[in-house]
Amino acid sequence: MAINEDIENRETRERGVREQLLVPQEKDQAGQDEGTDKGHPWMVYFSTFVAVCGSYEFGTCAGYSSPTQDAIVEELSLSTAEYSVFGSILTFGAMIGAITGGPIADFVGRKWTMRMASAFCVAGWLAIYFAEGALALDIGRLATGYGMGVFSYVVPIFIAEITPKNLRGALTAVNQLMICAGVSISFIIGIILSWRVLALIGLIPCAVLLFGLLFIPESPRWLAKRGRQKEFEAALQKLRGNTDISEEAAEIQEYIETLQRLPKASVLDLFQRRYLSSVIIGVGLMVVQQFGGINGVCFYTSNIFEEAGFSSSVGTITYAILQVIVTAIGAALVDRAGRKPLLLISGTGLVLGCIVTALSFFLKVHDLAADAVPILAVTGILLYIAAFSAGMGAVPWVVMSEIFPINIKGVAGGFATLVNWFGAWAVSYTFNYLMSWSSYGTFLLYAGINAAGMVFVITVVPETKGRSLEQIQAAINRE
């Protein structure tokens, strides 16, 4: 009986703290915006630039295999099966990175985790550059995949933890923009450069990141969690510039103290009632993002255009350029329009893009309106990728970086990232089988999944625009 009363009293105290965090929201918003204007936090922008070099590295890893396939197969005399392993093993490395990246980031900090990911990528690129056979290629690809998986978790988390709430959405969305830029630029320069030189090009983002990390502060929230009070205040002051940080520091510290009363989280703890809402939101968005078909479309864009009778090179280059432009627009709007509106607009475009593409394949299969098939296919695919880039590509990572309490952020973020990479593998692996079953049926299936994703966003996902991370946690826990 005494134990039950103690638990109830503890939960009452926690709810009290959470309610207090919600009360000063308008004041905090005004104070934060005012402080941001006075402080000119150039360090926030510089730190974000350094971190998203990891995102760009992610893109170079993902975009490497497409333009280099023919040259690698010819020079090293690889079979189709051997090159397929080289291409797909990247995803398995990323899954391992997703599993281990969160706990490592919680233990050694965000900056050292980015250093570690860079080291794996450097080792992987060098193994690929010096490769004389399939084994070295696969080892190098696995290492770069591991670095990708770690970057995919730690970069958006780091950015979300260092930025003021009025900039957080846009700066976190830059993560996805740089991934798209890395993929697109790798594809374009890979047409010109040899595959070994392209591997060396992959070292450049790592070098910039490792050098830049010498000059930026560690995440203040991670420092606060570790009890390093002086470093926490110094890091926050460095990020905010010439402005009063006392109110923000007190809010962060108060929330950290509340979380420290809770036991250390494990994977099983994610399914406790107090965390379940955050986990459903974060993991659910990753499921919607991946199972809507993006990696099938992305990995096999050339084949889709060829099957529809359109120039694969023209279509793929247009695809790459459009992806970067629309992602940049989405990043600029995420803090103005909000997370949910962008997700719903994106979902609508994804459904329409899938339906138009399905219609093109339906007409082709039944030998109807042959002249319209290529136009419909290109229109559908470009609409699909534009819609994905506008919201569904970046916003789930933004929300994931915001939604988890800091005491479970490592475990929960790693789990959500693992689900994301599993979805990437599952969709890319099944895409050709589904297309063999029914080309138009495949895209109708993706349309249905994206429509279901819109329902999920409407009914489950909260709007996080304009709230501090602590206020977001408090609001979710009150629901």
PDB file of C-alpha atoms in Angstrom, residues 150-403:
ATOM      1  CA  VAL A 150      24.541   6.341 -37.193  1.00  0.00           C
ATOM      2  CA  PHE A 151      24.340   9.654 -39.058  1.00  0.00           C
ATOM      3  CA  SER A 152      20.645   9.095 -39.826  1.00  0.00           C
ATOM      4  CA  TYR A 153      19.953   9.111 -36.075  1.00  0.00           C
ATOM      5  CA  VAL A 154      22.471  11.463 -34.503  1.00  0.00           C
ATOM      6  CA  VAL A 155      22.373  14.398 -36.953  1.00  0.00           C
ATOM      7  CA  PRO A 156      18.658  15.309 -36.606  1.00  0.00           C
ATOM      8  CA  ILE A 157      18.829  14.680 -32.841  1.00  0.00           C
ATOM      9  CA  PHE A 158      21.850  16.969 -32.440  1.00  0.00           C
ATOM     10  CA  ILE A 159      20.276  19.742 -34.525  1.00  0.00           C
ATOM     11  CA  ALA A 160      16.977  19.550 -32.614  1.00  0.00           C
ATOM     12  CA  GLU A 161      18.808  19.780 -29.286  1.00  0.00           C
ATOM     13  CA  ILE A 162      20.908  22.850 -30.148  1.00  0.00           C
ATOM     14  CA  THR A 163      18.369  25.003 -31.990  1.00  0.00           C
ATOM     15  CA  PRO A 164      15.810  27.428 -30.537  1.00  0.00           C
ATOM     16  CA  LYS A 165      12.233  26.353 -31.172  1.00  0.00           C
ATOM     17  CA  ASN A 166      11.543  29.036 -33.790  1.00  0.00           C
ATOM     18  CA  LEU A 167      14.349  27.634 -35.991  1.00  0.00           C
ATOM     19  CA  ARG A 168      14.261  23.954 -35.071  1.00  0.00           C
ATOM     20  CA  GLY A 169      11.965  22.650 -37.803  1.00  0.00           C
ATOM     21  CA  ALA A 170      13.737  24.385 -40.681  1.00  0.00           C
ATOM     22  CA  LEU A 171      17.248  23.526 -39.506  1.00  0.00           C
ATOM     23  CA  THR A 172      16.356  19.899 -38.781  1.00  0.00           C
ATOM     24  CA  ALA A 173      14.799  19.646 -42.240  1.00  0.00           C
ATOM     25  CA  VAL A 174      18.152  20.710 -43.738  1.00  0.00           C
ATOM     26  CA  ASN A 175      19.222  17.165 -42.812  1.00  0.00           C
ATOM     27  CA  GLN A 176      16.974  15.726 -45.536  1.00  0.00           C
ATOM     28  CA  LEU A 177      17.962  18.469 -47.980  1.00  0.00           C
ATOM     29  CA  MET A 178      21.637  17.572 -47.660  1.00  0.00           C
ATOM     30  CA  ILE A 179      20.891  13.859 -48.060  1.00  0.00           C
ATOM     31  CA  CYS A 180      19.087  14.651 -51.318  1.00  0.00           C
ATOM     32  CA  ALA A 181      21.953  16.892 -52.430  1.00  0.00           C
ATOM     33  CA  GLY A 182      24.481  14.153 -51.709  1.00  0.00           C
ATOM     34  CA  VAL A 183      22.510  11.573 -53.688  1.00  0.00           C
ATOM     35  CA  SER A 184      21.913  13.897 -56.640  1.00  0.00           C
ATOM     36  CA  ILE A 185      25.467  15.220 -56.896  1.00  0.00           C
ATOM     37  CA  SER A 186      26.926  11.713 -56.592  1.00  0.00           C
ATOM     38  CA  PHE A 187      24.723  10.569 -59.433  1.00  0.00           C
ATOM     39  CA  ILE A 188      25.668  13.466 -61.698  1.00  0.00           C
ATOM     40  CA  ILE A 189      29.448  13.509 -61.069  1.00  0.00           C
ATOM     41  CA  GLY A 190      29.495   9.704 -61.056  1.00  0.00           C
ATOM     42  CA  ILE A 191      28.686   9.818 -64.757  1.00  0.00           C
ATOM     43  CA  ILE A 192      31.934  11.768 -65.327  1.00  0.00           C
ATOM     44  CA  LEU A 193      34.368  10.405 -62.732  1.00  0.00           C
ATOM     45  CA  SER A 194      35.723   6.884 -62.325  1.00  0.00           C
ATOM     46  CA  TRP A 195      34.319   4.780 -59.494  1.00  0.00           C
ATOM     47  CA  ARG A 196      37.576   4.902 -57.536  1.00  0.00           C
ATOM     48  CA  VAL A 197      37.782   8.704 -57.739  1.00  0.00           C
ATOM     49  CA  LEU A 198      34.126   8.947 -56.710  1.00  0.00           C
ATOM     50  CA  ALA A 199      35.007   6.908 -53.601  1.00  0.00           C
ATOM     51  CA  LEU A 200      37.715   9.443 -52.724  1.00  0.00           C
ATOM     52  CA  ILE A 201      35.195  12.268 -53.218  1.00  0.00           C
ATOM     53  CA  GLY A 202      33.190  10.604 -50.437  1.00  0.00           C
ATOM     54  CA  LEU A 203      36.005  11.443 -47.995  1.00  0.00           C
ATOM     55  CA  ILE A 204      35.499  15.207 -48.367  1.00  0.00           C
ATOM     56  CA  PRO A 205      32.311  15.578 -46.252  1.00  0.00           C
ATOM     57  CA  CYS A 206      33.936  13.493 -43.503  1.00  0.00           C
ATOM     58  CA  ALA A 207      37.003  15.745 -43.494  1.00  0.00           C
ATOM     59  CA  VAL A 208      34.867  18.899 -43.249  1.00  0.00           C
ATOM     60  CA  LEU A 209      32.779  17.355 -40.461  1.00  0.00           C
ATOM     61  CA  LEU A 210      35.763  16.197 -38.407  1.00  0.00           C
ATOM     62  CA  PHE A 211      37.428  19.605 -38.722  1.00  0.00           C
ATOM     63  CA  GLY A 212      34.232  21.515 -37.930  1.00  0.00           C
ATOM     64  CA  LEU A 213      33.527  19.473 -34.799  1.00  0.00           C
ATOM     65  CA  LEU A 214      36.600  21.065 -33.216  1.00  0.00           C
ATOM     66  CA  PHE A 215      34.830  24.437 -33.118  1.00  0.00           C
ATOM     67  CA  ILE A 216      31.216  23.688 -32.148  1.00  0.00           C
ATOM     68  CA  PRO A 217      29.751  22.937 -28.716  1.00  0.00           C
ATOM     69  CA  GLU A 218      28.264  19.662 -27.536  1.00  0.00           C
ATOM     70  CA  SER A 219      24.475  19.374 -27.217  1.00  0.00           C
ATOM     71  CA  PRO A 220      23.469  21.366 -24.088  1.00  0.00           C
ATOM     72  CA  ARG A 221      20.658  18.934 -23.322  1.00  0.00           C
ATOM     73  CA  TRP A 222      23.034  15.978 -23.390  1.00  0.00           C
ATOM     74  CA  LEU A 223      25.452  17.836 -21.098  1.00  0.00           C
ATOM     75  CA  ALA A 224      22.597  18.644 -18.710  1.00  0.00           C
ATOM     76  CA  LYS A 225      21.537  15.009 -18.681  1.00  0.00           C
ATOM     77  CA  ARG A 226      25.092  13.974 -17.791  1.00  0.00           C
ATOM     78  CA  GLY A 227      25.185  16.469 -14.909  1.00  0.00           C
ATOM     79  CA  ARG A 228      27.910  18.647 -16.434  1.00  0.00           C
ATOM     80  CA  GLN A 229      26.334  21.925 -15.323  1.00  0.00           C
ATOM     81  CA  LYS A 230      29.089  24.406 -16.178  1.00  0.00           C
ATOM     82  CA  GLU A 231      29.635  22.903 -19.641  1.00  0.00           C
ATOM     83  CA  PHE A 232      25.859  22.862 -20.191  1.00  0.00           C
ATOM     84  CA  GLU A 233      25.529  26.593 -19.456  1.00  0.00           C
ATOM     85  CA  ALA A 234      28.635  27.460 -21.492  1.00  0.00           C
ATOM     86  CA  ALA A 235      27.412  25.469 -24.496  1.00  0.00           C
ATOM     87  CA  LEU A 236      23.939  27.004 -24.354  1.00  0.00           C
ATOM     88  CA  GLN A 237      25.375  30.514 -24.047  1.00  0.00           C
ATOM     89  CA  LYS A 238      27.723  29.900 -26.975  1.00  0.00           C
ATOM     90  CA  LEU A 239      24.788  28.729 -29.110  1.00  0.00           C
ATOM     91  CA  ARG A 240      22.444  31.589 -28.157  1.00  0.00           C
ATOM     92  CA  GLY A 241      24.967  34.397 -28.446  1.00  0.00           C
ATOM     93  CA  ASN A 242      24.625  37.668 -26.529  1.00  0.00           C
ATOM     94  CA  THR A 243      21.283  36.973 -24.874  1.00  0.00           C
ATOM     95  CA  ASP A 244      19.902  35.893 -21.515  1.00  0.00           C
ATOM     96  CA  ILE A 245      19.727  32.096 -21.326  1.00  0.00           C
ATOM     97  CA  SER A 246      18.581  31.800 -17.708  1.00  0.00           C
ATOM     98  CA  GLU A 247      14.938  31.020 -18.499  1.00  0.00           C
ATOM     99  CA  GLU A 248      15.716  28.443 -21.191  1.00  0.00           C
ATOM    100  CA  ALA A 249      18.441  26.874 -19.057  1.00  0.00           C
ATOM    101  CA  ALA A 250      16.075  26.599 -16.091  1.00  0.00           C
ATOM    102  CA  GLU A 251      13.385  24.977 -18.235  1.00  0.00           C
ATOM    103  CA  ILE A 252      15.836  22.420 -19.643  1.00  0.00           C
ATOM    104  CA  GLN A 253      17.338  21.709 -16.215  1.00  0.00           C
ATOM    105  CA  GLU A 254      13.955  21.309 -14.565  1.00  0.00           C
ATOM    106  CA  TYR A 255      12.806  18.824 -17.172  1.00  0.00           C
ATOM    107  CA  ILE A 256      16.076  16.876 -16.974  1.00  0.00           C
ATOM    108  CA  GLU A 257      15.714  16.622 -13.208  1.00  0.00           C
ATOM    109  CA  THR A 258      12.197  15.271 -13.634  1.00  0.00           C
ATOM    110  CA  LEU A 259      13.394  12.636 -16.097  1.00  0.00           C
ATOM    111  CA  GLN A 260      16.279  11.585 -13.868  1.00  0.00           C
ATOM    112  CA  ARG A 261      13.781  10.404 -11.254  1.00  0.00           C
ATOM    113  CA  LEU A 262      12.707   7.784 -13.756  1.00  0.00           C
ATOM    114  CA  PRO A 263      14.628   4.513 -14.181  1.00  0.00           C
ATOM    115  CA  LYS A 264      17.111   4.048 -17.043  1.00  0.00           C
ATOM    116  CA  ALA A 265      15.227   3.071 -20.184  1.00  0.00           C
ATOM    117  CA  SER A 266      15.555  -0.184 -22.095  1.00  0.00           C
ATOM    118  CA  VAL A 267      13.845  -1.364 -25.272  1.00  0.00           C
ATOM    119  CA  LEU A 268      11.055  -2.991 -23.242  1.00  0.00           C
ATOM    120  CA  ASP A 269      10.450   0.304 -21.428  1.00  0.00           C
ATOM    121  CA  LEU A 270       9.415   1.884 -24.734  1.00  0.00           C
ATOM    122  CA  PHE A 271       6.137   0.015 -24.459  1.00  0.00           C
ATOM    123  CA  GLN A 272       5.267   1.425 -21.053  1.00  0.00           C
ATOM    124  CA  ARG A 273       2.207   3.631 -20.992  1.00  0.00           C
ATOM    125  CA  ARG A 274       4.150   6.849 -20.266  1.00  0.00           C
ATOM    126  CA  TYR A 275       6.236   6.444 -23.445  1.00  0.00           C
ATOM    127  CA  LEU A 276       3.833   4.618 -25.727  1.00  0.00           C
ATOM    128  CA  SER A 277       2.348   7.713 -27.377  1.00  0.00           C
ATOM    129  CA  SER A 278       5.781   9.050 -28.332  1.00  0.00           C
ATOM    130  CA  VAL A 279       6.876   5.654 -29.669  1.00  0.00           C
ATOM    131  CA  ILE A 280       3.705   5.191 -31.735  1.00  0.00           C
ATOM    132  CA  ILE A 281       4.121   8.648 -33.279  1.00  0.00           C
ATOM    133  CA  GLY A 282       7.859   8.346 -34.015  1.00  0.00           C
ATOM    134  CA  VAL A 283       7.845   4.763 -35.272  1.00  0.00           C
ATOM    135  CA  GLY A 284       4.516   5.175 -37.079  1.00  0.00           C
ATOM    136  CA  LEU A 285       5.862   8.055 -39.152  1.00  0.00           C
ATOM    137  CA  MET A 286       8.888   5.972 -40.139  1.00  0.00           C
ATOM    138  CA  VAL A 287       6.595   3.140 -41.258  1.00  0.00           C
ATOM    139  CA  VAL A 288       4.472   5.535 -43.309  1.00  0.00           C
ATOM    140  CA  GLN A 289       7.571   7.149 -44.839  1.00  0.00           C
ATOM    141  CA  GLN A 290       9.189   3.920 -46.000  1.00  0.00           C
ATOM    142  CA  PHE A 291       6.299   1.589 -46.797  1.00  0.00           C
ATOM    143  CA  GLY A 292       4.746   4.207 -49.047  1.00  0.00           C
ATOM    144  CA  GLY A 293       7.249   2.980 -51.655  1.00  0.00           C
ATOM    145  CA  ILE A 294       9.961   5.640 -51.736  1.00  0.00           C
ATOM    146  CA  ASN A 295      12.965   3.316 -51.903  1.00  0.00           C
ATOM    147  CA  GLY A 296      11.410   1.175 -54.601  1.00  0.00           C
ATOM    148  CA  VAL A 297      10.820   4.275 -56.700  1.00  0.00           C
ATOM    149  CA  CYS A 298      14.219   5.791 -55.825  1.00  0.00           C
ATOM    150  CA  PHE A 299      16.368   2.705 -56.484  1.00  0.00           C
ATOM    151  CA  TYR A 300      14.600   1.734 -59.699  1.00  0.00           C
ATOM    152  CA  THR A 301      13.757   5.114 -61.234  1.00  0.00           C
ATOM    153  CA  SER A 302      15.686   4.350 -64.419  1.00  0.00           C
ATOM    154  CA  ASN A 303      13.923   1.011 -64.847  1.00  0.00           C
ATOM    155  CA  ILE A 304      10.512   2.592 -64.269  1.00  0.00           C
ATOM    156  CA  PHE A 305      11.133   5.204 -66.956  1.00  0.00           C
ATOM    157  CA  GLU A 306      12.498   2.586 -69.364  1.00  0.00           C
ATOM    158  CA  GLU A 307       9.500   0.312 -68.863  1.00  0.00           C
ATOM    159  CA  ALA A 308       7.217   3.267 -69.530  1.00  0.00           C
ATOM    160  CA  GLY A 309       9.110   4.133 -72.730  1.00  0.00           C
ATOM    161  CA  PHE A 310      10.757   7.350 -71.506  1.00  0.00           C
ATOM    162  CA  SER A 311      14.456   8.324 -71.557  1.00  0.00           C
ATOM    163  CA  SER A 312      15.926   7.037 -68.297  1.00  0.00           C
ATOM    164  CA  SER A 313      18.817   9.523 -68.208  1.00  0.00           C
ATOM    165  CA  VAL A 314      16.624  12.590 -68.771  1.00  0.00           C
ATOM    166  CA  GLY A 315      14.030  11.349 -66.312  1.00  0.00           C
ATOM    167  CA  THR A 316      16.534  10.494 -63.580  1.00  0.00           C
ATOM    168  CA  ILE A 317      18.425  13.797 -63.801  1.00  0.00           C
ATOM    169  CA  THR A 318      15.119  15.686 -63.704  1.00  0.00           C
ATOM    170  CA  TYR A 319      14.147  13.565 -60.699  1.00  0.00           C
ATOM    171  CA  ALA A 320      17.407  14.404 -58.888  1.00  0.00           C
ATOM    172  CA  ILE A 321      17.165  18.161 -59.494  1.00  0.00           C
ATOM    173  CA  LEU A 322      13.475  18.324 -58.561  1.00  0.00           C
ATOM    174  CA  GLN A 323      14.142  16.421 -55.332  1.00  0.00           C
ATOM    175  CA  VAL A 324      16.690  18.974 -54.127  1.00  0.00           C
ATOM    176  CA  ILE A 325      14.596  22.021 -55.072  1.00  0.00           C
ATOM    177  CA  VAL A 326      11.375  20.813 -53.440  1.00  0.00           C
ATOM    178  CA  THR A 327      13.199  19.604 -50.316  1.00  0.00           C
ATOM    179  CA  ALA A 328      14.710  23.098 -49.951  1.00  0.00           C
ATOM    180  CA  ILE A 329      11.254  24.659 -50.244  1.00  0.00           C
ATOM    181  CA  GLY A 330       9.863  22.242 -47.651  1.00  0.00           C
ATOM    182  CA  ALA A 331      12.719  23.049 -45.244  1.00  0.00           C
ATOM    183  CA  ALA A 332      11.929  26.744 -45.567  1.00  0.00           C
ATOM    184  CA  LEU A 333       8.231  26.191 -44.832  1.00  0.00           C
ATOM    185  CA  VAL A 334       8.332  23.641 -42.003  1.00  0.00           C
ATOM    186  CA  ASP A 335       8.487  26.284 -39.234  1.00  0.00           C
ATOM    187  CA  ARG A 336       5.901  28.483 -40.940  1.00  0.00           C
ATOM    188  CA  ALA A 337       3.329  26.041 -42.212  1.00  0.00           C
ATOM    189  CA  GLY A 338       3.823  23.486 -39.438  1.00  0.00           C
ATOM    190  CA  ARG A 339       4.581  19.771 -39.465  1.00  0.00           C
ATOM    191  CA  LYS A 340       1.098  18.332 -39.942  1.00  0.00           C
ATOM    192  CA  PRO A 341       0.061  20.528 -42.916  1.00  0.00           C
ATOM    193  CA  LEU A 342       3.243  19.602 -44.789  1.00  0.00           C
ATOM    194  CA  LEU A 343       2.708  15.895 -44.044  1.00  0.00           C
ATOM    195  CA  LEU A 344      -0.888  16.050 -45.291  1.00  0.00           C
ATOM    196  CA  ILE A 345      -0.010  18.004 -48.442  1.00  0.00           C
ATOM    197  CA  SER A 346       2.826  15.549 -49.054  1.00  0.00           C
ATOM    198  CA  GLY A 347       0.534  12.559 -48.488  1.00  0.00           C
ATOM    199  CA  THR A 348      -2.025  13.908 -50.941  1.00  0.00           C
ATOM    200  CA  GLY A 349       0.655  14.308 -53.612  1.00  0.00           C
ATOM    201  CA  LEU A 350       2.001  10.812 -52.941  1.00  0.00           C
ATOM    202  CA  VAL A 351      -1.424   9.251 -53.389  1.00  0.00           C
ATOM    203  CA  LEU A 352      -2.049  11.188 -56.618  1.00  0.00           C
ATOM    204  CA  GLY A 353       1.434  10.395 -57.956  1.00  0.00           C
ATOM    205  CA  CYS A 354       0.921   6.682 -57.317  1.00  0.00           C
ATOM    206  CA  ILE A 355      -2.503   6.717 -58.980  1.00  0.00           C
ATOM    207  CA  VAL A 356      -1.196   8.540 -62.085  1.00  0.00           C
ATOM    208  CA  THR A 357       1.760   6.132 -62.362  1.00  0.00           C
ATOM    209  CA  ALA A 358      -0.568   3.151 -61.895  1.00  0.00           C
ATOM    210  CA  LEU A 359      -2.794   4.508 -64.663  1.00  0.00           C
ATOM    211  CA  SER A 360       0.187   4.742 -67.041  1.00  0.00           C
ATOM    212  CA  PHE A 361       1.112   1.094 -66.439  1.00  0.00           C
ATOM    213  CA  PHE A 362      -2.520   0.006 -66.694  1.00  0.00           C
ATOM    214  CA  LEU A 363      -2.755   1.636 -70.127  1.00  0.00           C
ATOM    215  CA  LYS A 364       0.508   0.036 -71.216  1.00  0.00           C
ATOM    216  CA  VAL A 365      -0.490  -3.460 -70.051  1.00  0.00           C
ATOM    217  CA  HIS A 366      -3.797  -3.229 -71.934  1.00  0.00           C
ATOM    218  CA  ASP A 367      -2.321  -1.512 -75.029  1.00  0.00           C
ATOM    219  CA  LEU A 368      -4.413   1.613 -74.580  1.00  0.00           C
ATOM    220  CA  ALA A 369      -3.437   5.220 -75.391  1.00  0.00           C
ATOM    221  CA  ALA A 370       0.203   4.326 -76.100  1.00  0.00           C
ATOM    222  CA  ASP A 371       1.203   7.962 -76.669  1.00  0.00           C
ATOM    223  CA  ALA A 372      -0.020   8.956 -73.208  1.00  0.00           C
ATOM    224  CA  VAL A 373       1.868   6.254 -71.297  1.00  0.00           C
ATOM    225  CA  PRO A 374       5.336   7.937 -71.101  1.00  0.00           C
ATOM    226  CA  ILE A 375       3.815  11.327 -70.223  1.00  0.00           C
ATOM    227  CA  LEU A 376       1.680   9.853 -67.461  1.00  0.00           C
ATOM    228  CA  ALA A 377       4.588   7.803 -66.082  1.00  0.00           C
ATOM    229  CA  VAL A 378       6.917  10.813 -65.904  1.00  0.00           C
ATOM    230  CA  THR A 379       4.175  13.022 -64.467  1.00  0.00           C
ATOM    231  CA  GLY A 380       3.291  10.453 -61.818  1.00  0.00           C
ATOM    232  CA  ILE A 381       6.881   9.743 -60.732  1.00  0.00           C
ATOM    233  CA  LEU A 382       7.886  13.417 -60.627  1.00  0.00           C
ATOM    234  CA  LEU A 383       4.700  14.285 -58.709  1.00  0.00           C
ATOM    235  CA  TYR A 384       5.483  11.449 -56.310  1.00  0.00           C
ATOM    236  CA  ILE A 385       9.067  12.537 -55.645  1.00  0.00           C
ATOM    237  CA  ALA A 386       8.092  16.225 -55.386  1.00  0.00           C
ATOM    238  CA  ALA A 387       5.385  15.360 -52.855  1.00  0.00           C
ATOM    239  CA  PHE A 388       7.736  13.122 -50.863  1.00  0.00           C
ATOM    240  CA  SER A 389      10.435  15.802 -50.799  1.00  0.00           C
ATOM    241  CA  ALA A 390       7.944  18.468 -49.699  1.00  0.00           C
ATOM    242  CA  GLY A 391       7.078  16.768 -46.432  1.00  0.00           C
ATOM    243  CA  MET A 392       7.242  13.016 -45.982  1.00  0.00           C
ATOM    244  CA  GLY A 393      10.989  12.915 -46.617  1.00  0.00           C
ATOM    245  CA  ALA A 394      12.081  15.423 -43.959  1.00  0.00           C
ATOM    246  CA  VAL A 395       9.227  15.937 -41.493  1.00  0.00           C
ATOM    247  CA  PRO A 396       9.230  12.429 -39.913  1.00  0.00           C
ATOM    248  CA  TRP A 397      12.885  12.990 -38.975  1.00  0.00           C
ATOM    249  CA  VAL A 398      12.032  16.426 -37.582  1.00  0.00           C
ATOM    250  CA  VAL A 399       9.196  14.999 -35.465  1.00  0.00           C
ATOM    251  CA  MET A 400      11.314  12.004 -34.409  1.00  0.00           C
ATOM    252  CA  SER A 401      13.988  14.372 -33.101  1.00  0.00           C
ATOM    253  CA  GLU A 402      11.359  16.277 -31.093  1.00  0.00           C
ATOM    254  CA  ILE A 403       8.949  13.651 -29.836  1.00  0.00           C
TER     255      ILE A 403
END
